[in-house]
Amino acid sequence: MPLDLSKKNNYEILGVTAASTDEEVAEAYKKLKAKYSEDRFLPGDAGNDAAEMLEAVEQAYSAIQTERNIANTDKSSERETKREEPKNTSNQETKSDDADYAEVDRLIKAGKIDEAQQKLDECSERRAEWHYLQAVIYYKKNWGNECKKQLEIAMTKEPSNAKYKESYDKLCKELDFKNKNFTSGNAAEGKNAQTAGKDFDPYDRQMGGDPCLNSLCQCLACNMLLNCCCRCR
């Protein structure tokens, strides 16, 4: 049964209040993240619920951080002599995040998916690019639906980003093609299958192949081998 989080605000999801300090909010987030990161691999509904809660926790924490950063900026703007200080700090955090994202990108391209996930989990900010990279990692693991959810979050945070929109459209085409053709056992359109398997591929197919196409190719190869053996007899 799907979880109903619609009646809970961001603080309630983390188990804290609006009066909680930044440190208390961060501590609650870390504990819940550790719990649901492990529980999401449980079988059945337990794993699905944990994955949903992990996503809710991440969004709640990101929203609280954004809200508090805006509030802090508004307060600092009243003091002209300190107006530049939060701006510089924000720039430093942005540069740090960009460097982390670049490292995650490098690890994915190198095929080090577990290391890339660990590095991504260490990032404190959950910007749009974070969710895009998480989508890439999920795609590499052949977790199509999870990949789609992360791309949707990335587009929500940056609606004008053409990269996210293009990746999302291609992924939807790929998932739709597989559902229509391979779930029903229909693999007659081989040419279209090759095209669909290469739709959402930011890393030149380093993100995993199409298991259905691989199985089809193996079956064809076996049939050819058997035919040759029969003729030899």
Short mmCIF file of N, CA, C and O in Angstrom, two decimals, residues 139-140 174 178 196-210:
data_model
loop_
_atom_site.label_atom_id
_atom_site.label_comp_id
_atom_site.label_asym_id
_atom_site.label_seq_id
_atom_site.Cartn_x
_atom_site.Cartn_y
_atom_site.Cartn_z
N TYR A 139 20.04 4.09 -14.03
CA TYR A 139 19.95 3.54 -15.37
C TYR A 139 21.03 2.49 -15.60
O TYR A 139 20.81 1.46 -16.22
N LYS A 140 22.22 2.77 -15.07
CA LYS A 140 23.32 1.83 -15.18
C LYS A 140 22.97 0.50 -14.52
O LYS A 140 23.40 -0.57 -14.95
N GLU A 174 12.21 4.61 -24.50
CA GLU A 174 12.85 3.32 -24.31
C GLU A 174 12.01 2.40 -23.43
O GLU A 174 11.80 1.23 -23.74
N LYS A 178 10.11 -1.14 -24.57
CA LYS A 178 10.36 -2.42 -23.91
C LYS A 178 9.07 -3.02 -23.35
O LYS A 178 8.85 -4.23 -23.43
N ALA A 196 15.74 1.86 -29.91
CA ALA A 196 15.19 2.13 -28.58
C ALA A 196 16.21 1.89 -27.50
O ALA A 196 16.27 2.59 -26.51
N GLY A 197 17.05 0.90 -27.65
CA GLY A 197 18.05 0.59 -26.63
C GLY A 197 19.11 1.64 -26.49
O GLY A 197 19.88 1.64 -25.55
N LYS A 198 19.17 2.57 -27.47
CA LYS A 198 20.21 3.59 -27.43
C LYS A 198 19.62 4.98 -27.20
O LYS A 198 20.28 5.98 -27.41
N ASP A 199 18.37 5.05 -26.80
CA ASP A 199 17.73 6.36 -26.61
C ASP A 199 18.38 7.16 -25.49
O ASP A 199 19.01 8.17 -25.71
N PHE A 200 18.19 6.73 -24.26
CA PHE A 200 18.72 7.47 -23.11
C PHE A 200 20.10 6.93 -22.78
O PHE A 200 20.23 5.91 -22.13
N ASP A 201 21.13 7.58 -23.30
CA ASP A 201 22.48 7.04 -23.17
C ASP A 201 23.51 8.17 -23.08
O ASP A 201 24.23 8.43 -24.03
N PRO A 202 23.59 8.88 -21.95
CA PRO A 202 24.54 9.98 -21.83
C PRO A 202 25.99 9.55 -21.93
O PRO A 202 26.86 10.34 -22.21
N TYR A 203 26.27 8.26 -21.69
CA TYR A 203 27.66 7.80 -21.64
C TYR A 203 27.97 6.74 -22.67
O TYR A 203 28.68 5.79 -22.42
N ASP A 204 27.40 6.87 -23.88
CA ASP A 204 27.73 5.98 -24.98
C ASP A 204 27.62 4.51 -24.62
O ASP A 204 28.53 3.73 -24.81
N ARG A 205 26.46 4.13 -24.05
CA ARG A 205 26.12 2.76 -23.69
C ARG A 205 27.01 2.19 -22.61
O ARG A 205 27.07 0.98 -22.42
N GLN A 206 27.77 3.00 -21.89
CA GLN A 206 28.49 2.52 -20.72
C GLN A 206 27.53 2.34 -19.55
O GLN A 206 27.92 1.84 -18.50
N MET A 207 26.30 2.74 -19.72
CA MET A 207 25.33 2.68 -18.63
C MET A 207 24.53 1.39 -18.67
O MET A 207 23.47 1.27 -18.10
N GLY A 208 24.99 0.38 -19.35
CA GLY A 208 24.29 -0.90 -19.33
C GLY A 208 23.62 -1.16 -20.66
O GLY A 208 23.21 -0.26 -21.37
N GLY A 209 23.51 -2.44 -21.04
CA GLY A 209 22.93 -2.81 -22.31
C GLY A 209 21.47 -3.16 -22.19
O GLY A 209 20.85 -2.94 -21.17
N ASP A 210 20.97 -3.74 -23.27
CA ASP A 210 19.57 -4.16 -23.29
C ASP A 210 19.53 -5.66 -23.12
O ASP A 210 19.86 -6.40 -24.05
#
